[in-house]
Coordinates of N, CA and C in Angstrom, one line a residue:
Chain A
E1 N 145.7 103.2 111.4 CA 144.8 103.9 111.8 C 143.4 103.4 112.0
P2 N 143.3 103.5 113.0 CA 141.9 103.1 113.3 C 140.6 103.9 112.4
E3 N 139.7 103.0 112.2 CA 138.7 103.8 111.4 C 137.5 103.1 112.0
V4 N 135.8 103.8 111.9 CA 134.7 103.2 111.8 C 134.5 102.8 110.5
T5 N 134.1 101.2 110.3 CA 133.4 100.6 109.2 C 132.0 100.4 109.2
Q6 N 131.7 100.6 107.8 CA 129.8 100.2 107.8 C 129.8 99.4 107.0
T7 N 129.0 98.0 107.3 CA 128.4 97.6 106.1 C 127.0 97.1 105.7
P8 N 126.0 97.5 104.8 CA 126.9 97.5 103.8 C 126.7 99.0 103.2
S9 N 127.6 99.4 102.2 CA 127.6 100.5 101.6 C 126.5 101.0 100.8
H10 N 125.7 99.9 100.0 CA 124.5 100.6 99.9 C 123.6 99.5 99.5
Q11 N 122.1 99.9 100.5 CA 121.3 98.7 100.7 C 120.0 99.3 99.9
V12 N 119.4 98.9 99.0 CA 118.0 98.9 98.2 C 116.8 98.1 98.7
T13 N 115.8 98.5 99.2 CA 114.4 97.5 99.8 C 113.4 98.2 99.7
Q14 N 112.8 97.2 99.6 CA 111.4 97.8 99.1 C 110.5 97.9 100.7
M15 N 109.6 99.2 100.3 CA 108.9 99.8 101.4 C 108.4 98.7 102.4
G16 N 108.4 99.1 103.6 CA 107.8 98.5 104.7 C 108.3 97.0 104.7
Q17 N 109.8 96.8 104.3 CA 110.8 95.9 104.7 C 111.3 96.2 106.2
E18 N 111.8 95.6 106.4 CA 112.8 95.7 107.8 C 114.8 96.0 107.1
V19 N 115.0 96.6 107.6 CA 116.5 96.7 107.5 C 117.6 96.8 108.6
I20 N 118.4 96.4 108.5 CA 119.4 96.6 109.5 C 120.9 96.5 109.4
L21 N 121.7 98.3 109.5 CA 122.4 98.8 109.1 C 123.6 98.7 110.5
R22 N 124.8 97.9 109.7 CA 125.8 97.4 110.7 C 127.1 98.4 110.9
C23 N 127.7 98.5 111.6 CA 128.7 99.4 112.3 C 129.7 98.5 113.1
V24 N 130.8 99.1 112.5 CA 132.2 98.6 113.9 C 132.9 99.9 114.4
P25 N 132.7 100.6 115.4 CA 133.3 101.4 115.7 C 134.5 101.2 116.4
I26 N 135.3 102.0 116.3 CA 136.9 102.4 117.1 C 136.9 101.4 118.2
S27 N 137.6 100.6 118.4 CA 137.9 99.5 119.2 C 137.5 100.1 121.0
N28 N 138.3 101.1 121.6 CA 138.4 101.6 122.6 C 137.6 102.7 122.9
H29 N 136.2 103.2 121.8 CA 135.6 104.3 122.0 C 134.4 104.0 122.9
L30 N 133.7 104.9 123.5 CA 132.7 104.4 124.2 C 131.0 105.1 123.7
Y31 N 131.4 105.9 123.0 CA 130.2 106.7 122.7 C 129.9 106.3 121.2
F32 N 128.4 106.0 121.0 CA 128.3 105.9 119.8 C 127.0 106.5 119.0
Y33 N 127.1 106.6 117.7 CA 126.1 107.6 117.3 C 125.8 106.7 116.2
W34 N 124.4 107.4 115.3 CA 124.3 107.2 114.4 C 123.4 108.6 114.2
Y35 N 124.0 109.2 112.3 CA 123.6 110.2 111.7 C 122.8 109.8 110.2
R36 N 121.9 110.7 110.1 CA 121.3 110.0 108.5 C 121.6 111.6 107.7
Q37 N 121.8 112.1 106.4 CA 121.8 112.8 105.7 C 121.0 112.7 104.2
I38 N 119.8 112.9 104.2 CA 118.7 112.9 103.0 C 119.6 113.7 102.0
L39 N 119.8 113.7 100.6 CA 120.1 114.0 99.6 C 119.8 115.1 99.5
G40 N 121.4 116.1 99.6 CA 121.0 117.3 99.4 C 120.9 118.2 100.8
Q41 N 120.6 117.8 101.7 CA 120.0 118.2 103.2 C 121.3 118.0 104.2
K42 N 121.1 118.9 105.1 CA 122.4 118.6 106.4 C 122.3 116.9 107.0
V43 N 123.3 116.8 107.4 CA 123.5 115.9 108.3 C 122.5 116.2 109.7
E44 N 122.0 114.9 109.9 CA 121.1 115.0 111.3 C 121.2 114.1 112.0
F45 N 121.3 113.9 113.7 CA 121.5 113.4 114.5 C 120.3 112.5 114.9
L46 N 120.7 111.1 114.9 CA 119.4 110.4 115.2 C 119.9 110.0 116.6
V47 N 120.5 109.4 116.9 CA 120.9 108.9 118.1 C 122.3 108.7 118.6
S48 N 122.3 108.6 120.5 CA 123.6 108.3 120.7 C 123.2 107.0 121.9
F49 N 124.6 106.4 122.0 CA 124.4 105.3 122.8 C 125.4 105.1 124.0
Y50 N 125.3 105.0 124.7 CA 126.5 105.1 125.8 C 126.2 103.9 126.7
N51 N 127.3 103.1 127.6 CA 126.9 102.0 128.1 C 125.7 101.1 128.1
N52 N 125.8 100.8 126.9 CA 124.8 99.7 126.7 C 123.1 100.2 126.7
E53 N 122.8 101.4 126.3 CA 121.5 102.1 126.4 C 121.7 103.8 125.7
I54 N 120.5 104.1 125.0 CA 120.1 105.4 124.8 C 120.5 106.4 125.5
S55 N 121.1 107.5 125.1 CA 121.4 108.1 126.2 C 120.6 109.8 125.6
E56 N 120.6 109.5 123.9 CA 119.7 110.5 124.1 C 119.6 110.7 122.4
K57 N 118.0 110.3 121.8 CA 117.6 110.2 120.6 C 116.9 111.4 120.1
S58 N 116.8 111.7 118.7 CA 116.2 112.9 118.3 C 114.8 112.9 117.9
E59 N 114.1 113.5 117.2 CA 112.6 113.4 117.0 C 112.1 112.0 115.8
I60 N 113.4 112.5 115.0 CA 113.4 111.1 114.0 C 113.4 110.0 114.5
F61 N 113.9 109.7 115.5 CA 114.2 108.2 116.0 C 112.9 107.8 116.6
D62 N 112.0 107.6 115.7 CA 110.9 107.6 116.3 C 111.0 105.7 116.9
D63 N 109.4 104.9 117.2 CA 109.2 104.0 117.5 C 109.6 102.7 116.3
Q64 N 109.6 103.2 114.9 CA 110.5 102.3 113.9 C 111.9 102.1 113.9
F65 N 112.5 102.9 114.6 CA 114.2 102.7 114.9 C 114.4 102.1 116.3
S66 N 115.7 101.1 116.3 CA 116.2 100.8 117.4 C 117.7 101.1 116.9
V67 N 118.3 100.8 118.0 CA 119.8 100.3 118.0 C 119.9 99.2 119.0
E68 N 121.2 98.7 118.9 CA 121.6 97.4 119.5 C 123.2 97.4 119.2
R69 N 123.7 97.0 120.6 CA 125.3 96.4 120.4 C 125.6 94.8 120.7
P70 N 125.0 94.1 119.9 CA 125.1 92.9 120.2 C 126.2 92.2 121.0
D71 N 127.7 92.5 120.5 CA 128.6 92.0 121.2 C 129.6 92.9 121.7
G72 N 130.6 93.0 121.7 CA 131.8 93.9 121.9 C 132.0 94.8 120.6
S73 N 131.7 94.3 119.9 CA 132.0 95.2 118.8 C 131.3 96.0 117.5
N74 N 130.2 95.2 117.4 CA 129.2 95.7 116.5 C 128.4 96.9 117.2
F75 N 127.5 98.0 116.4 CA 126.8 98.7 116.6 C 125.5 98.4 115.4
T76 N 124.4 98.3 115.5 CA 123.4 98.2 114.6 C 122.1 99.2 114.6
L77 N 121.8 99.4 113.6 CA 120.7 100.3 113.7 C 119.2 99.6 112.7
K78 N 118.5 99.5 113.1 CA 117.1 98.6 112.6 C 116.3 99.7 112.4
I79 N 115.7 99.7 111.1 CA 114.8 100.2 110.6 C 113.4 99.2 110.5
R80 N 112.2 99.2 111.5 CA 111.3 98.4 111.5 C 110.5 97.9 110.1
S81 N 110.0 98.7 109.5 CA 109.4 99.2 108.4 C 109.8 100.0 107.5
T82 N 110.5 100.3 106.6 CA 110.9 101.5 106.6 C 110.2 101.7 104.9
K83 N 109.8 103.0 105.0 CA 109.1 104.0 104.6 C 110.2 104.8 103.2
L84 N 109.7 105.3 101.9 CA 110.2 106.2 101.5 C 111.2 107.0 101.6
E85 N 110.4 107.5 102.7 CA 111.5 108.6 103.2 C 112.8 108.5 104.5
D86 N 112.8 107.1 104.4 CA 113.8 106.6 104.9 C 115.4 107.1 104.3
S87 N 114.9 107.2 102.8 CA 116.0 107.0 101.9 C 117.4 107.9 102.1
A88 N 118.4 107.6 102.4 CA 119.1 108.9 103.0 C 120.0 108.1 102.8
M89 N 121.4 108.8 103.2 CA 123.0 107.9 103.7 C 122.9 108.0 105.3
Y90 N 123.3 106.7 106.1 CA 123.3 106.8 107.6 C 124.9 106.2 107.4
F91 N 125.2 107.6 108.4 CA 126.4 107.2 109.0 C 126.4 107.0 110.6
C92 N 127.5 105.8 110.8 CA 127.7 105.6 112.1 C 129.2 106.3 112.6
A93 N 128.9 106.9 113.7 CA 130.0 107.7 114.3 C 130.4 107.4 115.8
S94 N 131.9 107.4 116.0 CA 132.2 106.9 117.3 C 133.2 107.9 118.2
S95 N 133.1 108.0 119.6 CA 134.2 109.2 120.0 C 134.5 108.4 121.4
P96 N 135.4 108.6 122.0 CA 136.1 108.0 123.1 C 135.4 108.7 124.8
T97 N 135.2 109.7 124.1 CA 134.0 110.3 125.2 C 133.1 110.7 124.6
S98 N 132.1 111.9 125.4 CA 130.8 112.4 125.0 C 131.5 114.0 124.2
R99 N 132.6 114.3 124.6 CA 133.5 115.3 124.1 C 134.2 115.5 123.4
G100 N 134.7 114.0 123.1 CA 135.7 114.0 122.1 C 135.6 113.8 120.9
E101 N 136.9 113.8 120.0 CA 136.3 114.1 118.4 C 135.6 112.7 117.9
A102 N 134.8 112.7 117.2 CA 133.9 112.0 116.4 C 134.4 111.4 115.0
F103 N 134.6 110.6 115.3 CA 135.2 109.5 113.9 C 134.3 108.9 113.2
F104 N 133.8 109.2 111.9 CA 132.6 108.8 111.2 C 133.0 107.1 110.0
G105 N 132.2 106.6 109.7 CA 132.3 105.3 109.2 C 131.8 106.2 107.5
Q106 N 132.1 105.5 106.6 CA 131.8 105.9 105.2 C 130.6 105.7 104.8
G107 N 129.8 105.4 105.7 CA 128.1 105.4 105.4 C 127.6 104.2 104.7
T108 N 126.2 104.4 104.8 CA 125.3 103.4 104.0 C 124.4 104.2 103.4
R109 N 124.3 104.0 102.2 CA 123.3 104.6 101.3 C 122.3 103.6 101.0
L110 N 121.0 103.8 101.7 CA 119.7 103.1 102.1 C 118.8 103.6 100.5
T111 N 118.2 102.7 100.0 CA 117.3 103.3 99.0 C 116.0 102.9 99.1
V112 N 114.8 103.0 99.3 CA 113.8 102.5 99.5 C 113.0 102.8 98.4
V113 N 112.4 101.5 98.0 CA 111.6 101.9 96.3 C 110.4 101.4 96.7
Chain B
K1 N 117.0 126.5 120.4 CA 117.4 125.8 119.6 C 118.6 126.1 118.7
Q2 N 119.8 125.2 118.7 CA 120.9 125.5 118.0 C 120.5 125.3 116.8
E3 N 120.9 126.5 116.1 CA 121.1 126.4 114.4 C 122.4 126.8 114.0
V4 N 123.0 125.8 113.4 CA 124.4 126.4 112.6 C 124.1 126.7 110.8
T5 N 125.0 127.5 111.0 CA 125.1 128.0 109.6 C 126.0 128.3 108.8
Q6 N 126.9 127.6 107.5 CA 127.8 128.0 106.9 C 127.5 128.8 105.6
I7 N 128.7 130.0 105.6 CA 128.4 131.0 104.3 C 129.8 130.7 103.8
P8 N 130.0 130.8 102.5 CA 129.1 130.9 101.4 C 128.6 129.1 101.4
A9 N 127.6 129.2 100.6 CA 127.0 127.4 100.1 C 128.1 126.7 99.3
A10 N 128.5 127.5 98.5 CA 129.9 127.4 97.7 C 131.0 128.1 97.1
L11 N 131.9 127.6 96.8 CA 133.0 128.7 96.7 C 133.8 128.0 95.7
S12 N 134.5 128.6 94.5 CA 135.1 128.4 93.4 C 136.5 129.6 93.5
V13 N 137.7 128.5 93.4 CA 139.2 129.6 93.4 C 139.8 129.0 92.8
P14 N 140.9 129.6 91.9 CA 142.2 128.9 91.5 C 143.2 128.5 92.3
E15 N 143.6 127.7 92.1 CA 144.9 126.9 92.6 C 145.9 127.5 93.7
G16 N 145.8 127.8 94.7 CA 147.2 128.5 94.9 C 146.5 129.5 96.3
E17 N 145.3 129.8 95.9 CA 144.8 131.1 96.7 C 144.5 130.6 98.2
N18 N 144.4 131.8 99.0 CA 144.3 131.4 100.3 C 142.7 131.8 100.7
L19 N 141.8 130.7 101.3 CA 140.5 131.0 101.5 C 140.1 130.9 102.9
V20 N 138.8 131.4 103.2 CA 138.4 131.2 104.3 C 136.5 130.9 104.6
L21 N 136.5 129.6 105.3 CA 135.4 129.1 105.1 C 134.5 129.8 106.7
N22 N 133.2 130.1 106.4 CA 132.9 130.6 107.8 C 131.8 129.5 108.3
C23 N 131.6 129.6 109.3 CA 130.8 128.9 110.4 C 130.0 129.7 111.4
S24 N 128.7 129.8 111.6 CA 128.4 130.6 112.8 C 127.0 129.6 113.4
F25 N 127.1 129.9 115.1 CA 126.1 129.3 115.4 C 125.2 129.9 116.5
T26 N 124.4 129.9 116.8 CA 123.1 130.3 117.5 C 123.2 130.7 119.1
D27 N 123.6 129.4 119.6 CA 123.7 129.2 121.0 C 125.4 129.3 121.6
S28 N 125.7 130.1 122.1 CA 127.4 129.9 122.6 C 127.5 128.8 123.5
A29 N 126.8 128.2 124.0 CA 126.8 127.2 125.1 C 127.0 125.7 124.5
I30 N 128.5 126.0 123.8 CA 129.1 124.5 123.0 C 130.3 124.0 123.9
Y31 N 130.4 122.9 123.6 CA 131.5 122.1 124.5 C 132.9 122.3 123.9
N32 N 132.9 122.4 122.1 CA 133.6 122.3 121.3 C 132.8 122.3 119.7
L33 N 133.9 122.4 118.9 CA 133.2 122.7 117.2 C 134.1 121.4 116.3
Q34 N 133.9 121.1 115.7 CA 134.5 120.3 114.5 C 134.5 120.4 113.1
W35 N 135.3 120.2 112.3 CA 135.4 120.8 111.1 C 135.5 119.4 110.4
F36 N 134.8 119.2 109.1 CA 134.9 117.9 108.6 C 134.8 118.2 107.1
R37 N 135.2 117.2 106.3 CA 135.5 117.3 105.1 C 134.6 115.8 104.7
Q38 N 133.9 116.1 103.8 CA 132.8 115.1 102.9 C 133.3 115.4 101.6
D39 N 133.5 114.1 100.7 CA 133.7 113.9 99.3 C 132.3 113.4 98.6
P40 N 132.1 113.6 97.7 CA 130.9 113.3 96.9 C 130.6 112.0 97.5
G41 N 129.5 111.8 97.5 CA 128.9 110.2 98.0 C 129.9 109.3 99.4
K42 N 130.1 110.4 99.9 CA 131.7 109.6 100.9 C 131.3 109.9 102.5
G43 N 131.7 109.2 103.1 CA 131.7 109.7 104.6 C 132.5 110.8 105.2
L44 N 132.6 111.2 106.6 CA 132.7 112.8 106.9 C 134.3 112.3 107.5
T45 N 135.1 113.3 107.0 CA 136.6 113.0 107.6 C 136.8 113.9 108.3
S46 N 137.3 113.8 109.7 CA 137.8 114.7 110.6 C 138.8 115.5 110.4
L47 N 139.0 116.9 110.7 CA 139.8 117.7 110.0 C 140.5 118.5 111.2
L48 N 139.5 118.9 112.3 CA 140.1 119.8 113.4 C 139.1 119.8 114.1
L49 N 139.4 119.6 115.5 CA 138.3 119.9 116.6 C 139.1 121.0 117.5
I50 N 138.0 122.0 117.7 CA 138.7 122.8 118.2 C 137.5 122.8 119.8
Q51 N 138.1 123.2 121.3 CA 137.8 123.1 122.1 C 137.1 124.7 122.3
S52 N 136.1 124.6 123.8 CA 135.5 126.0 123.3 C 136.4 126.9 124.4
S53 N 137.3 126.4 125.0 CA 138.4 126.8 125.7 C 139.5 127.6 125.0
Q54 N 139.7 127.0 123.8 CA 140.6 127.5 122.7 C 140.3 128.3 121.8
R55 N 141.3 129.2 121.3 CA 140.9 130.2 120.0 C 141.4 129.6 119.0
E56 N 141.7 128.9 118.4 CA 142.4 128.5 117.4 C 143.1 127.0 117.4
Q57 N 143.0 126.2 116.4 CA 143.9 124.9 116.2 C 144.5 125.0 114.7
T58 N 145.3 124.3 114.6 CA 146.2 124.1 113.2 C 146.3 122.6 113.1
S59 N 146.3 122.4 111.5 CA 146.8 121.2 111.2 C 147.1 121.3 109.9
G60 N 148.6 121.4 110.0 CA 149.0 121.3 108.1 C 148.7 122.8 107.6
R61 N 147.7 122.8 106.4 CA 147.6 124.2 105.7 C 146.1 124.7 106.3
L62 N 145.6 124.1 107.4 CA 144.1 124.2 107.9 C 144.3 124.9 109.1
N63 N 143.9 126.2 109.6 CA 143.6 126.5 110.4 C 142.2 127.2 111.1
A64 N 141.9 126.2 111.9 CA 140.1 126.8 112.6 C 140.6 127.5 113.6
S65 N 139.6 128.9 113.7 CA 139.5 129.8 114.6 C 138.4 129.4 115.4
L66 N 137.9 129.8 116.7 CA 136.6 129.9 117.6 C 136.6 131.2 118.3
D67 N 135.6 132.0 118.3 CA 135.0 132.9 118.5 C 133.4 132.4 119.2
K68 N 134.0 131.9 120.4 CA 132.4 131.5 121.4 C 131.6 132.8 121.6
S69 N 132.2 133.6 122.0 CA 130.9 134.5 122.5 C 130.2 134.9 121.5
S70 N 130.8 134.8 120.2 CA 129.9 135.3 119.0 C 129.4 134.7 118.0
G71 N 129.6 133.6 118.2 CA 128.9 132.2 118.0 C 130.0 132.1 116.4
R72 N 130.9 132.4 116.5 CA 131.7 132.1 115.0 C 132.8 131.4 114.9
S73 N 133.2 130.3 114.0 CA 134.2 130.0 114.1 C 134.6 129.9 111.9
T74 N 135.9 130.1 112.0 CA 136.4 130.0 110.6 C 137.3 128.9 110.5
L75 N 137.3 128.3 109.0 CA 138.5 127.6 108.8 C 139.3 128.3 107.5
Y76 N 140.6 128.0 107.7 CA 141.6 128.9 106.8 C 142.3 127.7 106.1
I77 N 142.0 128.0 104.9 CA 142.9 127.1 104.1 C 144.2 127.9 103.4
A78 N 145.0 127.3 103.6 CA 146.2 128.0 102.6 C 146.8 127.4 101.6
A79 N 147.3 128.0 100.7 CA 147.9 127.5 99.1 C 147.0 126.3 99.0
S80 N 145.4 126.8 98.4 CA 144.7 125.9 98.2 C 145.1 124.9 97.0
Q81 N 144.6 124.0 96.9 CA 145.0 122.6 95.6 C 143.9 122.0 95.1
P82 N 143.9 122.0 93.7 CA 142.5 120.5 93.2 C 142.2 119.5 94.6
G83 N 143.0 119.0 95.0 CA 142.7 117.8 95.9 C 142.0 118.8 97.4
D84 N 141.8 119.7 97.1 CA 141.1 120.2 98.6 C 139.5 120.3 98.2
S85 N 138.9 120.1 97.1 CA 137.8 120.1 96.4 C 136.8 119.1 97.1
A86 N 136.1 119.6 97.5 CA 134.9 118.9 98.8 C 134.2 119.5 99.2
T87 N 133.3 119.0 99.8 CA 132.4 120.1 101.1 C 132.7 119.8 102.5
Y88 N 133.1 121.1 102.9 CA 133.7 121.3 104.3 C 132.3 121.6 105.5
L89 N 132.2 121.0 106.3 CA 131.0 121.1 107.2 C 131.5 121.0 108.5
C90 N 130.7 122.1 109.5 CA 131.2 122.6 110.8 C 129.8 121.9 111.5
A91 N 130.3 121.3 112.8 CA 129.5 121.1 113.8 C 129.8 121.2 114.9
V92 N 128.8 121.3 115.8 CA 128.9 122.1 117.3 C 128.7 121.1 118.5
R93 N 129.3 120.9 119.6 CA 129.1 119.5 120.6 C 128.2 120.2 121.3
Q94 N 127.0 120.2 121.9 CA 126.0 120.8 123.1 C 126.6 120.4 124.2
G95 N 126.0 120.9 125.4 CA 126.1 120.4 126.4 C 125.3 119.1 127.4
D96 N 124.9 118.1 126.1 CA 123.9 117.4 126.3 C 124.7 116.0 126.6
Q97 N 124.1 115.0 127.8 CA 124.9 113.9 127.8 C 125.5 113.3 126.7
G98 N 124.6 113.4 125.9 CA 124.9 112.3 125.0 C 126.1 112.5 123.7
G99 N 126.2 114.0 123.9 CA 127.5 114.7 122.8 C 127.0 114.4 121.2
K100 N 125.8 115.0 121.0 CA 125.2 114.5 119.7 C 125.9 116.1 119.0
L101 N 126.6 116.0 117.7 CA 127.1 116.9 116.9 C 125.8 117.7 116.2
I102 N 125.9 118.7 116.5 CA 124.7 119.4 115.2 C 125.4 120.5 113.9
F103 N 125.3 119.9 112.7 CA 125.7 120.1 111.6 C 125.3 121.5 111.2
G104 N 126.0 122.4 109.9 CA 125.8 123.3 109.0 C 125.3 122.8 107.6
Q105 N 124.9 123.3 107.2 CA 124.8 122.7 105.5 C 125.9 122.5 104.9
G106 N 127.0 122.9 105.0 CA 128.3 123.0 104.4 C 128.6 123.9 103.7
T107 N 129.9 124.2 103.1 CA 130.3 124.9 101.9 C 131.0 124.2 101.1
E108 N 130.9 123.9 99.7 CA 131.0 123.1 98.5 C 132.2 123.6 97.9
L109 N 133.3 123.2 98.1 CA 134.9 124.1 97.4 C 135.3 123.4 96.2
S110 N 135.5 124.3 95.3 CA 136.0 124.1 94.1 C 137.6 124.7 93.8
V111 N 138.8 123.8 93.7 CA 139.7 124.5 93.3 C 140.2 124.5 91.7
K112 N 140.4 125.4 91.4 CA 140.4 125.0 90.0 C 141.8 124.9 89.5
P113 N 142.4 124.1 88.8 CA 144.1 124.0 88.1 C 144.3 125.2 87.6

């Protein structure tokens, strides 16, 4: 069964460092998303991406964040200068359409120290 | 602004019981609602997607209902098993072009043998 894969599963970084979280969405899906979940809190939407551009972003997704689809398979989230409050589980998701079923990856646990 | 609430926050039942998890949302202008399962420290597994035009959707021992006008959905689990222990999340998809999901905080289910 097709699945969304994320790497790494866990990343520890020092405050102020740049991190890149990687995702391989399901191959025939067209919509891609990043969400995050701070420990004990709700899953929060960060950004949606379609046709090689951002279609929507949340207030959380400020200038420190960027997304890219560098080739036909990968979808990345970059955080330029990490802060302690960026520590969270980051989930990538994909859907065949904007209203289709969303499939999530296993997440990357980011710890900023 | 859409708010999604899940009640109860936690539920503990003996094996074999039928149970109902509740999800409510404040804005009825949704395209669909999706139920997920989340095991500790893991990703989100899609259980059921129910479109706004549907009243219910079934998969195995799971049945999800949707009453869009009253802003409510329920997830019914029949004959619960210890393996059903997990956190169950509901999420609604609004009429935004990006198709983002807005999540509830989840119900943590524990099924005791």
